């Protein structure tokens, strides 16, 4: 059975103690929990304690934006899933396109990170998506299919425990959103692959310049189970409007 819609804010490398406090207060004041809609924010590592203190006991969940594939050891600067879990996180992003592009993360590394997240009791929110050059070249089916297959092969039956996010790279932070039909086409493709692996209950979120003005049409698509929201998640009014769309 499919679950309700999930909207997750990715703060990226933005925020500060003061700005976060105002944002969290506004989210807590404005969010009306419902059985059909869930809301979460993914904050930079240094702020996970602040987010935990603000959101504990509320209906808002929180998470981190990356994790190490390793559980502990000589990995200077890295953060293990168990450390993130200690801060009450439910989610952690894995394979965001900015990690894939700026840090050279491969499909195999993303799959290892998703596995490490599950081992730490976290829900990995695994991102897939093609660049414009890939869409025009090999085609999104080839790229998204390859990214999905790497995760499915590594996780096997545990694939049912992840959240997927389709984020076309050409739509992230560009103001250029996939049309609802374009998003639905890719989500249906992912759903079909999930069904083949008996993981059809997995939520598949759309990400890429989601705003209050386009969220309703995107979320109305039958295979779009919510959104992963970057820039617009830093504005409480806009983010709440997206969450309610
Ligand atoms: C993201 O960071 O995952 C994202 C989708 O960003 P934006 O909403 O700003 O395009």
XYZ file of C-alpha atoms and ligand atoms in Angstrom:
255
model
C 0.000 0.000 0.000
C 1.261 3.502 -0.827
C 1.909 5.902 2.042
C 0.821 9.537 2.334
C 2.765 12.479 0.932
C 6.087 13.526 2.403
C 7.656 16.958 1.975
C 11.303 17.333 2.989
C 13.258 20.576 3.165
C 16.935 20.461 2.232
C 18.553 23.500 3.783
C 21.818 22.738 1.940
C 24.736 24.788 3.377
C 22.488 27.574 4.595
C 21.369 28.819 7.962
C 22.785 29.899 11.277
C 21.660 29.577 14.888
C 19.471 32.673 14.789
C 17.932 32.118 11.355
C 17.275 28.444 12.093
C 15.533 29.296 15.365
C 13.123 31.676 13.599
C 12.479 29.216 10.795
C 11.787 26.334 13.191
C 9.454 28.442 15.358
C 7.514 29.477 12.255
C 7.285 25.888 11.002
C 6.052 24.649 14.374
C 3.456 27.424 14.565
C 2.212 26.950 11.026
C 2.225 23.198 10.483
C -1.002 21.309 11.028
C -0.183 17.614 11.209
C -2.319 15.270 9.175
C -2.332 11.574 8.445
C -1.827 12.239 4.731
C 1.060 14.714 4.938
C 4.425 14.494 6.702
C 7.008 17.231 6.926
C 10.741 17.054 7.603
C 13.834 19.252 7.373
C 17.401 18.186 6.600
C 19.864 20.518 8.289
C 23.657 20.923 8.167
C 25.456 18.708 10.722
C 26.328 21.439 13.262
C 22.671 22.325 13.691
C 21.241 18.847 14.252
C 21.231 19.372 18.044
C 19.406 22.676 17.658
C 16.851 21.117 15.338
C 16.381 18.166 17.677
C 15.818 20.485 20.656
C 13.277 22.536 18.714
C 11.338 19.693 17.095
C 11.352 16.907 19.676
C 7.764 16.093 20.609
C 6.381 17.761 17.466
C 5.043 16.132 14.312
C 7.956 17.437 12.272
C 10.807 15.058 11.531
C 14.399 15.985 10.775
C 17.492 14.599 9.180
C 21.002 15.212 7.873
C 22.228 15.801 4.324
C 24.973 13.197 3.999
C 26.748 10.429 5.887
C 29.847 8.286 5.674
C 29.562 4.766 4.281
C 31.770 3.718 7.239
C 30.624 3.156 10.801
C 33.695 4.638 12.579
C 37.426 5.127 12.204
C 40.087 7.247 10.534
C 37.838 9.262 8.201
C 38.605 12.855 9.139
C 35.733 15.215 8.488
C 33.206 12.470 7.861
C 30.124 11.759 9.955
C 28.782 8.282 10.686
C 25.140 7.267 10.533
C 25.160 6.314 14.228
C 26.252 9.876 15.109
C 23.398 11.315 13.094
C 20.962 8.884 14.703
C 22.055 10.087 18.153
C 20.549 13.460 17.276
C 17.113 11.949 16.764
C 17.246 12.136 12.983
C 14.795 10.016 11.023
C 16.195 10.805 7.578
C 19.498 11.300 5.839
C 20.015 12.303 2.218
C 22.226 10.040 0.118
C 23.413 10.795 -3.392
C 22.126 14.350 -3.716
C 23.265 15.592 -7.122
C 25.447 18.242 -5.466
C 27.318 15.414 -3.711
C 27.512 13.402 -6.928
C 28.730 16.401 -8.951
C 30.877 18.354 -6.494
C 32.310 15.421 -4.555
C 32.449 12.791 -7.285
C 30.104 10.401 -5.510
C 29.567 7.288 -7.598
C 26.512 5.035 -7.770
C 28.420 2.460 -5.698
C 29.270 4.994 -2.993
C 25.686 6.268 -2.859
C 24.458 2.687 -2.464
C 27.003 2.093 0.327
C 25.804 5.252 2.073
C 22.175 4.121 1.825
C 23.194 0.790 3.351
C 25.097 2.517 6.159
C 22.060 4.703 6.883
C 19.791 1.682 7.241
C 22.335 -0.029 9.486
C 22.217 3.036 11.756
C 18.421 2.964 11.928
C 17.982 5.959 9.613
C 15.782 6.196 6.538
C 17.957 7.084 3.560
C 16.400 9.544 1.163
C 18.233 8.466 -1.976
C 18.413 10.952 -4.842
C 18.553 10.072 -8.518
C 18.341 12.285 -11.581
C 19.913 13.183 -14.888
C 21.730 16.292 -16.107
C 20.476 18.134 -19.159
C 23.359 16.712 -21.229
C 22.384 13.206 -20.107
C 18.703 13.820 -20.893
C 19.651 15.002 -24.386
C 22.303 12.303 -24.810
C 21.968 8.833 -23.309
C 18.460 9.687 -22.100
C 17.036 9.904 -18.587
C 15.940 6.259 -18.672
C 19.542 5.090 -18.982
C 20.879 7.361 -16.248
C 18.051 7.095 -13.727
C 17.777 3.354 -14.420
C 21.489 2.884 -13.755
C 21.361 4.919 -10.542
C 18.293 3.022 -9.340
C 19.715 -0.398 -10.194
C 22.877 0.279 -8.160
C 20.776 1.019 -5.077
C 18.410 -1.910 -5.671
C 21.301 -4.346 -6.121
C 23.049 -3.198 -2.939
C 19.957 -3.105 -0.741
C 17.982 -6.101 -2.065
C 14.894 -6.546 0.161
C 15.912 -3.496 2.231
C 15.025 -1.323 -0.745
C 11.529 -1.233 0.765
C 12.971 0.860 3.646
C 14.217 3.832 1.619
C 12.611 6.974 0.263
C 13.575 7.850 -3.317
C 13.779 11.345 -4.746
C 13.800 12.039 -8.459
C 15.687 15.280 -8.901
C 16.497 16.238 -12.483
C 19.779 18.111 -12.113
C 18.688 20.701 -14.670
C 15.828 21.686 -12.359
C 17.773 22.018 -9.087
C 18.201 25.605 -8.003
C 17.619 26.782 -11.556
C 14.022 27.920 -11.277
C 13.292 25.520 -14.118
C 10.921 22.803 -12.900
C 10.085 19.548 -14.627
C 6.504 19.721 -15.822
C 4.082 17.515 -13.892
C 3.953 15.219 -16.954
C 7.763 14.993 -17.149
C 7.987 14.203 -13.437
C 5.187 11.630 -13.665
C 6.907 9.883 -16.570
C 10.081 9.292 -14.553
C 8.213 8.460 -11.349
C 6.129 5.850 -13.185
C 9.354 4.358 -14.531
C 10.781 4.164 -11.001
C 7.525 2.728 -9.663
C 7.661 -0.017 -12.258
C 11.210 -0.919 -11.226
C 10.172 -0.858 -7.575
C 7.308 -3.220 -8.280
C 9.704 -5.636 -9.923
C 11.745 -5.621 -6.716
C 8.626 -5.980 -4.491
C 9.161 -2.552 -2.958
C 6.140 -0.748 -4.353
C 5.345 0.977 -1.015
C 8.449 3.169 -1.349
C 7.679 6.891 -1.480
C 9.106 8.625 -4.551
C 9.522 12.382 -4.069
C 10.100 14.976 -6.783
C 12.753 17.669 -6.332
C 13.851 20.573 -8.507
C 12.655 24.163 -8.013
C 9.468 23.140 -6.224
C 7.550 26.245 -5.153
C 4.125 26.954 -3.702
C 2.954 27.811 -7.200
C 3.861 24.484 -8.824
C 3.719 22.002 -5.915
C -0.015 21.273 -6.204
C 0.203 20.207 -9.851
C 3.331 18.104 -9.227
C 1.949 16.396 -6.111
C -1.313 15.637 -7.928
C 0.534 13.236 -10.233
C -0.310 9.635 -9.320
C 3.288 8.525 -8.770
C 4.592 11.668 -7.075
C 4.539 11.089 -3.318
C 5.690 14.522 -2.240
C 8.720 16.720 -2.682
C 12.320 17.378 -1.765
C 12.576 21.146 -1.536
C 15.824 23.130 -1.517
C 15.761 26.920 -1.730
C 12.065 27.318 -0.930
C 12.438 25.364 2.333
C 14.329 28.312 3.871
C 11.177 30.437 3.786
C 8.623 29.166 6.312
C 5.598 30.641 4.541
C 6.617 29.220 1.170
C 7.631 25.837 2.607
C 4.382 25.469 4.547
C 2.422 26.387 1.429
C 4.278 23.664 -0.487
C 3.661 21.189 2.325
C -0.038 21.913 2.207
C -0.311 21.919 -1.593
C 17.425 20.210 -3.612
O 18.347 20.797 -3.071
O 17.260 19.002 -3.412
C 16.539 20.968 -4.493
C 15.578 20.337 -5.110
O 16.779 22.311 -4.608
P 15.783 23.432 -5.213
O 14.412 23.153 -4.643
O 16.347 24.729 -4.731
O 15.797 23.277 -6.686
